[in-house]
Amino acid sequence: MKPIFSGSEIIASVITETLAQKGIEVVSRNDIQSALFAGFGTLDASVVLMVSEEDEVEAQKIIQDLNID
């Protein structure tokens, strides 16, 4: 799996939905939720999205086309 995005949970959900509509499976690691469950918070935007190596280039292009900065 290749990381393609790291940032806020809201933007990550938009990217995940867009990629799913294009048939690209996304794996999400939410460090914010993990920190809260462990009893401490985090100030960082810590959601990481990953896709398979085969989908990496197409996923990066789709994210770029979304123009989310």
Short mmCIF file of C-alpha atoms in Angstrom, two decimals:
data_model
loop_
_atom_site.label_atom_id
_atom_site.label_comp_id
_atom_site.label_asym_id
_atom_site.label_seq_id
_atom_site.Cartn_x
_atom_site.Cartn_y
_atom_site.Cartn_z
CA MET A 1 0.00 0.00 0.00
CA LYS A 2 1.20 3.47 -0.90
CA PRO A 3 0.23 6.59 1.07
CA ILE A 4 -1.46 9.15 -1.17
CA PHE A 5 -2.83 11.69 1.31
CA SER A 6 -2.30 12.86 4.84
CA GLY A 7 -4.50 15.53 6.31
CA SER A 8 -7.86 16.36 7.80
CA GLU A 9 -10.62 13.82 8.27
CA ILE A 10 -13.08 15.91 6.24
CA ILE A 11 -10.85 16.14 3.17
CA ALA A 12 -9.91 12.47 3.54
CA SER A 13 -13.59 11.50 3.39
CA VAL A 14 -14.10 13.51 0.18
CA ILE A 15 -11.06 11.86 -1.41
CA THR A 16 -12.12 8.39 -0.25
CA GLU A 17 -15.62 8.82 -1.72
CA THR A 18 -14.28 10.20 -5.01
CA LEU A 19 -11.77 7.36 -5.41
CA ALA A 20 -14.43 4.78 -4.52
CA GLN A 21 -16.64 6.15 -7.30
CA LYS A 22 -13.72 5.55 -9.69
CA GLY A 23 -13.33 1.97 -8.44
CA ILE A 24 -10.17 2.58 -6.39
CA GLU A 25 -10.09 0.92 -2.98
CA VAL A 26 -8.74 3.14 -0.20
CA VAL A 27 -7.39 2.08 3.19
CA SER A 28 -7.61 4.76 5.87
CA ARG A 29 -5.53 5.07 9.03
CA ASN A 30 -7.04 7.56 11.45
CA ASP A 31 -4.44 8.56 14.05
CA ILE A 32 -6.85 11.11 15.53
CA GLN A 33 -9.36 8.42 16.52
CA SER A 34 -6.57 6.15 17.76
CA ALA A 35 -5.24 8.92 19.99
CA LEU A 36 -8.69 9.65 21.40
CA PHE A 37 -9.31 5.99 22.19
CA ALA A 38 -5.94 5.84 23.95
CA GLY A 39 -6.94 8.77 26.15
CA PHE A 40 -4.96 11.61 24.63
CA GLY A 41 -5.63 14.00 21.80
CA THR A 42 -3.61 15.17 18.87
CA LEU A 43 -3.42 18.59 17.25
CA ASP A 44 -2.21 17.25 13.92
CA ALA A 45 -4.43 16.45 10.97
CA SER A 46 -3.59 12.79 11.08
CA VAL A 47 -5.68 10.81 8.63
CA VAL A 48 -3.59 8.84 6.15
CA LEU A 49 -5.11 7.35 2.99
CA MET A 50 -3.38 4.51 1.16
CA VAL A 51 -4.03 2.71 -2.12
CA SER A 52 -2.44 -0.24 -3.89
CA GLU A 53 0.72 0.41 -5.89
CA GLU A 54 -1.21 -0.28 -9.11
CA ASP A 55 -3.70 2.52 -8.32
CA GLU A 56 -1.22 5.07 -6.96
CA VAL A 57 -0.66 7.13 -10.14
CA GLU A 58 -4.36 7.29 -11.03
CA ALA A 59 -5.32 8.14 -7.44
CA GLN A 60 -2.76 10.97 -7.29
CA LYS A 61 -4.14 12.39 -10.56
CA ILE A 62 -7.71 12.26 -9.25
CA ILE A 63 -6.67 14.03 -6.04
CA GLN A 64 -4.84 16.67 -8.04
CA ASP A 65 -7.94 17.17 -10.22
CA LEU A 66 -10.02 17.74 -7.07
CA ASN A 67 -7.87 20.82 -6.48
CA ILE A 68 -7.88 20.42 -2.70
CA ASP A 69 -5.10 22.46 -1.13
#
